[in-house]
Coordinates of C-alpha atoms in Angstrom, one line a residue:
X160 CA -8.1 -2.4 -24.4
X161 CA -10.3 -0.8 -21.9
X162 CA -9.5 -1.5 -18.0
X163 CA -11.7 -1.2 -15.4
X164 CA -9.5 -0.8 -11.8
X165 CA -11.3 -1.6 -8.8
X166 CA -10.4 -0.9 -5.5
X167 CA -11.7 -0.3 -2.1
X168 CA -9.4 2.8 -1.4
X169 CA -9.4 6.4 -2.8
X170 CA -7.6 6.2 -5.8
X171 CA -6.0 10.0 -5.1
X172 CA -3.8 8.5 -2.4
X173 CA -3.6 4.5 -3.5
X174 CA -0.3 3.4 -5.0
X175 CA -1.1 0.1 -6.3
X176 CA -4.1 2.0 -8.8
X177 CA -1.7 4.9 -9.6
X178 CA 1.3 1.7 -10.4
X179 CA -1.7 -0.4 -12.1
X180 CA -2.6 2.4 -14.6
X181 CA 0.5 4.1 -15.2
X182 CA 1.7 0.5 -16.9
X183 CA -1.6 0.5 -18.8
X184 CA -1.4 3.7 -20.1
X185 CA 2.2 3.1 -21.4
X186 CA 0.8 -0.2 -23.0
X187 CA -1.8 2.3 -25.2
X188 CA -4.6 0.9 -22.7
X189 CA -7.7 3.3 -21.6
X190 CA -7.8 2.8 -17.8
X191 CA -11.1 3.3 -16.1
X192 CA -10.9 3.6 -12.0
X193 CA -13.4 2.7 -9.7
X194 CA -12.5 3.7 -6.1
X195 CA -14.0 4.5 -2.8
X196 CA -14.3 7.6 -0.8
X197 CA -15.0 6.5 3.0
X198 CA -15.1 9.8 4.2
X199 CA -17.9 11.8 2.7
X200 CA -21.1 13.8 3.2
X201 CA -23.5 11.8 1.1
X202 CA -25.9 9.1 3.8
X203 CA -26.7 7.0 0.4
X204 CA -24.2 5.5 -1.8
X205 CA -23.7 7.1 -5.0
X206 CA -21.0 7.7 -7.6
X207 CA -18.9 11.1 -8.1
X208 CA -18.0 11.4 -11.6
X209 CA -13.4 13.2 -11.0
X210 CA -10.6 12.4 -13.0
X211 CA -7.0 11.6 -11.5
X212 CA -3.7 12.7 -13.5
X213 CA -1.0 10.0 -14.0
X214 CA 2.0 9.9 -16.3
X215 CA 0.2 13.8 -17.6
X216 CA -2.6 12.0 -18.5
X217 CA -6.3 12.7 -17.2
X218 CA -8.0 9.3 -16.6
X219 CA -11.7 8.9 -15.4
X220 CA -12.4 8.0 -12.0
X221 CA -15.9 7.0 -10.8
X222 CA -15.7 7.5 -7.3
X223 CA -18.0 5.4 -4.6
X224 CA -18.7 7.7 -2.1
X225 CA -19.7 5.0 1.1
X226 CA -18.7 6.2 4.1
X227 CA -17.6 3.5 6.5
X228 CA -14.6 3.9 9.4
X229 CA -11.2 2.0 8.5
X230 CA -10.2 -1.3 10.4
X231 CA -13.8 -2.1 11.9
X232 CA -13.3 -6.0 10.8
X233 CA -16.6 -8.0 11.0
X234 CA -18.4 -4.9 12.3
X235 CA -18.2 -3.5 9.3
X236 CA -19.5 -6.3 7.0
X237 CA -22.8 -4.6 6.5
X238 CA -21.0 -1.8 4.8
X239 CA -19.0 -4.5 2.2
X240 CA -22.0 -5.8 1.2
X241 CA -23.7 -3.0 0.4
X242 CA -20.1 -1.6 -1.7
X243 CA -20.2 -5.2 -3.0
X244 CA -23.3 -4.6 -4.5
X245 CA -23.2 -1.6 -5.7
X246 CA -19.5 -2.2 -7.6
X247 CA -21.6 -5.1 -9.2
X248 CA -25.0 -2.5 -10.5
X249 CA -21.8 -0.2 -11.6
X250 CA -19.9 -2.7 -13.3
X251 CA -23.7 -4.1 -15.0
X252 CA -24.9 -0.8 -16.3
X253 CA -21.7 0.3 -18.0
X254 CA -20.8 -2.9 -19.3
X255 CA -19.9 -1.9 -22.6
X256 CA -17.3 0.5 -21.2
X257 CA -14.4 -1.7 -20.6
X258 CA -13.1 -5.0 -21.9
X259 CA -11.1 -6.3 -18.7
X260 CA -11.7 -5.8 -14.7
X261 CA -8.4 -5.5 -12.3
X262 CA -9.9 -6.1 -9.3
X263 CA -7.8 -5.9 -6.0
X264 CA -8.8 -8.0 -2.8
X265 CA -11.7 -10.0 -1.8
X266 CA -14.0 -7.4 -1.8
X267 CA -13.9 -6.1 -5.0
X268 CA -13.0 -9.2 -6.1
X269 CA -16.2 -10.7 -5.6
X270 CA -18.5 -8.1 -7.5
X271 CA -15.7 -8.3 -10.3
X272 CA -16.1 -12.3 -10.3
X273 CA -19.6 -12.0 -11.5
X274 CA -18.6 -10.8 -14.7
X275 CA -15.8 -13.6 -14.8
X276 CA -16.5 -15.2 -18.9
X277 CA -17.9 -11.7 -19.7
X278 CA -14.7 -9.9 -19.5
X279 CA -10.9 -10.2 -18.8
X280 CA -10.8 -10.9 -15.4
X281 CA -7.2 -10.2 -13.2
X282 CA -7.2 -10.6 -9.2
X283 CA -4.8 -8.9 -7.7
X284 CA -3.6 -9.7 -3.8
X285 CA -2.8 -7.1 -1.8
X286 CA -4.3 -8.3 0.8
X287 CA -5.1 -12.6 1.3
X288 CA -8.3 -11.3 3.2
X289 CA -8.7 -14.6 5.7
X290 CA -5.3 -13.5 7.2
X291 CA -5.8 -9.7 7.3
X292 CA -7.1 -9.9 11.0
X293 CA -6.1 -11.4 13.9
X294 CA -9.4 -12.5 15.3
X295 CA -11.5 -14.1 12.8
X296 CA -13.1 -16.9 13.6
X297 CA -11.7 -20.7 11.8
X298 CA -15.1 -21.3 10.7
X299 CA -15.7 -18.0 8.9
X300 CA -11.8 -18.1 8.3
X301 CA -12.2 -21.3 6.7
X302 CA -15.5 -19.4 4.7
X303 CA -13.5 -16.7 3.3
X304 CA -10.5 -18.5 2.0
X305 CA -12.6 -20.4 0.0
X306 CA -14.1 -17.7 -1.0
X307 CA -10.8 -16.5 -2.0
X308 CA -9.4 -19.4 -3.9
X309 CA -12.4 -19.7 -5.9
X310 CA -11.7 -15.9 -7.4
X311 CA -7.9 -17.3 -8.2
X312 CA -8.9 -20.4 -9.9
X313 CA -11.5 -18.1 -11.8
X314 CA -9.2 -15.2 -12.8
X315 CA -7.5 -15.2 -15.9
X316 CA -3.9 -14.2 -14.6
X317 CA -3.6 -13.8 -10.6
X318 CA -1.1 -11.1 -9.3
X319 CA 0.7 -11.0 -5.7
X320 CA 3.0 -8.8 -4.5
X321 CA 5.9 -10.6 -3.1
X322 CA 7.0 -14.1 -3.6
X323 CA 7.0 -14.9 -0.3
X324 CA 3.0 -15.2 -0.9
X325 CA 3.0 -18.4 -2.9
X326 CA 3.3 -20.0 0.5
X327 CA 0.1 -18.0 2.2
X328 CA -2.0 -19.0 -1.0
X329 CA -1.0 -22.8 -1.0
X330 CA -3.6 -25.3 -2.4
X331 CA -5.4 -22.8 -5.0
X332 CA -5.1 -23.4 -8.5
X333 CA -4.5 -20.0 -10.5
X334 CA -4.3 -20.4 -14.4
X335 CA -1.9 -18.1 -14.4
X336 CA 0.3 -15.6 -11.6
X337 CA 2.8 -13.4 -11.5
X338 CA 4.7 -11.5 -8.7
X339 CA 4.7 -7.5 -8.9
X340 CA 6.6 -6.2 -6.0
X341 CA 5.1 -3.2 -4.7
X342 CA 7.7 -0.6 -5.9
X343 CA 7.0 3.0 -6.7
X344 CA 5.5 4.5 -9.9
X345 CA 6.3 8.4 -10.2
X346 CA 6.1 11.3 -12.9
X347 CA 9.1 12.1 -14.3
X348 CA 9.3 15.6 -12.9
X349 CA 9.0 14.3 -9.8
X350 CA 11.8 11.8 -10.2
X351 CA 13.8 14.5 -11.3
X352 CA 13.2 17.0 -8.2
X353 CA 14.0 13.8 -6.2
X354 CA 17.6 13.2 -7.9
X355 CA 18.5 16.5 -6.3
X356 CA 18.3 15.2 -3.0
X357 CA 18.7 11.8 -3.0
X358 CA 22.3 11.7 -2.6
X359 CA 22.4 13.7 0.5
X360 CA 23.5 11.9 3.5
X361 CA 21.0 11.1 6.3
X362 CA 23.3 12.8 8.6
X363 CA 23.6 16.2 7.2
X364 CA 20.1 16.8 8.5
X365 CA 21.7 17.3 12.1
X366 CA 18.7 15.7 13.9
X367 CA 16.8 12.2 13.8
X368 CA 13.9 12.6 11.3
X369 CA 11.2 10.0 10.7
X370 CA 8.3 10.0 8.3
X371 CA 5.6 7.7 8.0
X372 CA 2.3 8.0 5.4
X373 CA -0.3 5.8 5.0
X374 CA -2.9 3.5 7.8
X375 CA -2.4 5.0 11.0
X376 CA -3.5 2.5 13.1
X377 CA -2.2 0.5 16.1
X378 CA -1.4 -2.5 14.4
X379 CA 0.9 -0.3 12.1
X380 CA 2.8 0.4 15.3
X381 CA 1.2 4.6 15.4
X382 CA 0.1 4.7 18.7
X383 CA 3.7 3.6 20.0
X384 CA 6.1 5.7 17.6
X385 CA 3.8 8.8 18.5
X386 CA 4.2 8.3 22.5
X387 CA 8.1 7.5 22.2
X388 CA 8.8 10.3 20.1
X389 CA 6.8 12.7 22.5
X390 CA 9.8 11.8 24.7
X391 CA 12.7 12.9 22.8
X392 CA 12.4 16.9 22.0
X393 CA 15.5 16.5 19.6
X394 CA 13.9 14.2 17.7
X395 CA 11.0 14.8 14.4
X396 CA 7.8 12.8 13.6
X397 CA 6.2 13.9 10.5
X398 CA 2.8 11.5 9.9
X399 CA 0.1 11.1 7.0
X400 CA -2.6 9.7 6.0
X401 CA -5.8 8.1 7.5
X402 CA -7.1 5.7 9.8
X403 CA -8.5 4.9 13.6
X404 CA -5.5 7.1 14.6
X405 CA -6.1 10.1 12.9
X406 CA -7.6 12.2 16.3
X407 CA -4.3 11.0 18.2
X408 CA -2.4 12.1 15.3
X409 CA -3.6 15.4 15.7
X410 CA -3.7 15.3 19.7
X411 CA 0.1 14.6 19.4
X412 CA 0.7 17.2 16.5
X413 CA -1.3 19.7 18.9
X414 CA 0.7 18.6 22.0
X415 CA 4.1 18.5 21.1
X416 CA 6.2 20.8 18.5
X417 CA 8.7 17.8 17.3
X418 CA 5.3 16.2 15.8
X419 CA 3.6 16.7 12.9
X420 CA 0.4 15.7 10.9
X421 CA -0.4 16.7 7.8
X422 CA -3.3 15.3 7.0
X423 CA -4.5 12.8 3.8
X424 CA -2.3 13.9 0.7
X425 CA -2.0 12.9 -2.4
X426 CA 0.0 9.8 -3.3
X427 CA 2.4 12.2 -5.3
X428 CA 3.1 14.0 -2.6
X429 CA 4.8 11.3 -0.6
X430 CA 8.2 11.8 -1.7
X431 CA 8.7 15.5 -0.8
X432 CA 7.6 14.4 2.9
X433 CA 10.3 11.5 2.8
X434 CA 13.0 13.3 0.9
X435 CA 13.0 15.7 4.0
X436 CA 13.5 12.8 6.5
X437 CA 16.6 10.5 7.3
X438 CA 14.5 7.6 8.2
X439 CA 11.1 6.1 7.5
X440 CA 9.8 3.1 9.4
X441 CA 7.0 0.0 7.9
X442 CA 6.9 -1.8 11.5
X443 CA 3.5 -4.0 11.4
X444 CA 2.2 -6.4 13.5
X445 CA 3.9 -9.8 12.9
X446 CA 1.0 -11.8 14.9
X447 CA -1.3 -10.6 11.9
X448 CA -0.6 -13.1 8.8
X449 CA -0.7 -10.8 5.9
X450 CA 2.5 -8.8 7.1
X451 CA 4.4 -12.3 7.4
X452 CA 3.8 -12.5 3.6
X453 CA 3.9 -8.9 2.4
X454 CA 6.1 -6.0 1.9
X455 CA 5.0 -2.3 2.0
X456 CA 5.3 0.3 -0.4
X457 CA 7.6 1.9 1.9
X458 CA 10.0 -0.2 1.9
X459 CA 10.7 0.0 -2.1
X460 CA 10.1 3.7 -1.7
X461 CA 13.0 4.0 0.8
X462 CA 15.1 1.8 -1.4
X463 CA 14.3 4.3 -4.3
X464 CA 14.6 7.2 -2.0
X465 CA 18.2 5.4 -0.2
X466 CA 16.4 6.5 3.5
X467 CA 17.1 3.4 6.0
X468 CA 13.5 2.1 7.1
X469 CA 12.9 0.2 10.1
X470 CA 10.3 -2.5 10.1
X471 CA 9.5 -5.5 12.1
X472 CA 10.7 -8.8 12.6
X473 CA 9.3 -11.7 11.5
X474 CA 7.8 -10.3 8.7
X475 CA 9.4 -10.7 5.1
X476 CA 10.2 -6.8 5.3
X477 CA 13.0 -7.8 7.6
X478 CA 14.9 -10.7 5.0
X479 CA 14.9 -7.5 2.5
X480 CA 16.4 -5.3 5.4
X481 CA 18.9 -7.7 7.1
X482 CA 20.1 -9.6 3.6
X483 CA 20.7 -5.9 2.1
X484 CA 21.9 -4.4 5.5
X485 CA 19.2 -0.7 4.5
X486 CA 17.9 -0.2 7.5
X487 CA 17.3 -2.0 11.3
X488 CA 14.6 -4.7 12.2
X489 CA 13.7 -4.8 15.6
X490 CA 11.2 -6.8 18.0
X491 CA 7.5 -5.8 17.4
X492 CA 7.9 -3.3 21.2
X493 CA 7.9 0.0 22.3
X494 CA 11.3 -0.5 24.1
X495 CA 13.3 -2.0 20.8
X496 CA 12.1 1.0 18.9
X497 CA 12.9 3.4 22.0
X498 CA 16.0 2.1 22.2
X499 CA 16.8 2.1 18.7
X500 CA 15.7 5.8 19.1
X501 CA 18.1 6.2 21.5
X502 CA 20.8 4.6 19.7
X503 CA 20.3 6.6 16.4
X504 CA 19.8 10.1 17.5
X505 CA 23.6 10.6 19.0
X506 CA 24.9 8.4 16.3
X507 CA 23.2 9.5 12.8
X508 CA 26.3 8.1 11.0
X509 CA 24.8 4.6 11.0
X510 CA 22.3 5.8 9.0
X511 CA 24.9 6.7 6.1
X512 CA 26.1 3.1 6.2
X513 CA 22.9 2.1 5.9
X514 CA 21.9 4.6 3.4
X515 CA 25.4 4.0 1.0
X516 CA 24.5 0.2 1.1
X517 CA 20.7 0.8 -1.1
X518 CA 23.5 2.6 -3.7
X519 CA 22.2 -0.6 -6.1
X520 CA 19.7 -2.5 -4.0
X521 CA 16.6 -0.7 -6.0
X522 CA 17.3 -2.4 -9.6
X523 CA 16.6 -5.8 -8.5
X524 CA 13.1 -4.8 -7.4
X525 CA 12.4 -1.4 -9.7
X526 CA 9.2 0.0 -11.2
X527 CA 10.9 -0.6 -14.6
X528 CA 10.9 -4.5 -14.6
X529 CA 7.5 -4.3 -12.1
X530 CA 6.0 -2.1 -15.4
X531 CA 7.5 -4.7 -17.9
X532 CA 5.7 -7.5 -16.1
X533 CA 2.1 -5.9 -15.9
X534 CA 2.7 -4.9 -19.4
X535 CA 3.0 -8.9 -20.1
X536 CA 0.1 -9.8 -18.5
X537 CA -2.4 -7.5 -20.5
X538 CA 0.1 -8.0 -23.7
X539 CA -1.0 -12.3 -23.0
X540 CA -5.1 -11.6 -22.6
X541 CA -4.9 -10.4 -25.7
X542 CA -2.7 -12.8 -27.4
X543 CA -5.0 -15.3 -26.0
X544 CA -8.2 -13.7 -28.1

């Protein structure tokens, strides 16, 4: 079968396309990837024809590029309309090209959902987009939730990433869903460089180390990790990837020698930034409804990796972290993480106790059984042919 991935995001650095086709391909699927590139020269959207490797093998990717700035909410509406529509002139003009669409989020959901009865059709949430902002209005709230449960009652197999979310989609009726945690899909040689490492203890490192890649943005908690780690010289920040944060990023990089920023990487080149830390940290703002339902990559990755993570409570991150006891969950403030900074840097041996308890954590939520399950879902479409 022939999949068409859609996705809002650069597929080089996404994790959820790289997961998404890496299952297809070991299926005997041909994935297709449809991405967006938000930083780009171009003034007029058009498509750049690359190819991304996974699993060894090359797999096309047509790539948007639409510039646009990250996290500009309603602002930036006129921008999702205009990728809304052309997704759709895409999707129309190469029709014949794929046989199912694996659309993620509203947005691409809703140029996917006009080819719903044409073609396999899978939504998958990884992000319910009426509570990925703080400030939307209940009438336009109201809107896009509709909006959203009409895409779930219309998709042929609906896919969320935690079960905690059967709760934040309450009252739509999918034909079918599934839960695929959000845990990490690497190459084998990779897996293998990280097996050298992943057994050293946090505290052989000698100093406090954290790493964090992905959204740098304030309600990611950026702004407040990169002015309390300014204060402590015996302590490391390594950050990377993209966002409304990237010029402080830098600023602080520039400014301070125990802070670092290495840019947008590739998504395979996460893991030899976090195998040289001895802590990560997923703290996200719990006043924002999506991170009360969702769990980051991060936090599977330290799992896999056996690096203690710190993330916020009241948000399900912190059930995983307190039930498993792999890392610390702390109030949503720049004093609980200072203080936890505090506590950790003179004492790095409570980061081995943390670290010897993810010893078996990582099976009950690994890429292996996540694969299986995405497998399934394809394996039913065509069962049901």
């Amino acid at each position: 079968m022939n999949v068409l991935i859609i996705r809002n995001a650069e597929a080089s650095t996404n994790a959820n396309i790289r997961r998404v086709v890496s299952a297809l391909l070991s299926a005997g699927h041909k994935p297709i990837i449809l991405s967006r590139a938000r930083i780009c020269q171009e003034d007029e959207p058009v498509y750049m024809k690359k190819d991304i490797l996974i699993d060894g093998v090359r797999v096309d990717n047509f790539e948007l590029q639409l510039k646009g700035k990250t996290e500009k909410g309603l602002k930036n509406i006129t921008t999702v309309y205009t990728y809304i529509k052309t997704v759709t002139r895409w999707m129309m003009e190469n029709i014949d090209s794929f046989d199912a669409i694996h659309a993620f989020d509203l947005d691409s959901g809703l140029a996917a959902h006009k080819l719903a009865g044409k073609k396999y059709f899978i939504y998958h949430i990884a992000d319910f987009y009426a509570d990925s902002r703080a400030k939307i209005p209940k009438v336009l709230k109201d809107m896009i939730k509709k909006m959203e449960f009409d895409l779930i009652k219309n998709a042929d197999h609906t896919i969320i990433c935690t079960d905690e979310r059967r709760k934040q989609i309450e009252g739509s009726k999918p034909k079918k869903l599934s839960v695929v945690y959000n845990s990490p899909s690497i190459d084998k040689e990779i897996r293998e460089t990280l097996n050298e490492n992943i057994n050293k203890k946090p505290s052989e490192m000698k100093k406090l180390k954290l790493s964090y890649i992905g959204m740098l943005s304030k309600r990611r908690f950026i702004d407040t990790a990169l002015e309390v780690i300014s204060e402590f010289d015996d302590v490391e920040l390594t950050l990377a990837g993209s966002g409304d944060l990237v010029d402080m990023s830098k600023e602080y990089a520039d400014k301070y020698k125990n802070i670092h920023y290495l840019g947008q990487i590739p998504y395979e080149k996460t893991f030899d930034i976090y195998k040289d830390c001895n802590l990560m940290f997923a703290i996200y703002n719990p006043n924002i409804n999506n991170h009360k339902y969702s769990a980051a990559n991060k936090i599977y990755e330290a799992m896999l990796l056996k690096k203690p993570i710190v993330v916020a409570k009241n948000t399900s991150m912190d059930e995983i972290v307190d039930k498993h006891d792999i890392g610390f969950s702390i109030d949503y403030s720049k004093e609980s993480f200072r203080d936890l900074i505090e506590k950790l840097r003179n004492n790095l041996n409570i980061l081995d106790e943390k670290s010897d308890n993810m010893e078996a954590v990582y099976e009950d939520y690994s890429w292996e059984k996540m694969k299986e399950r995405l497998v399934n879902i394809y394996a039913e479409l065509g069962d049901e042919n």
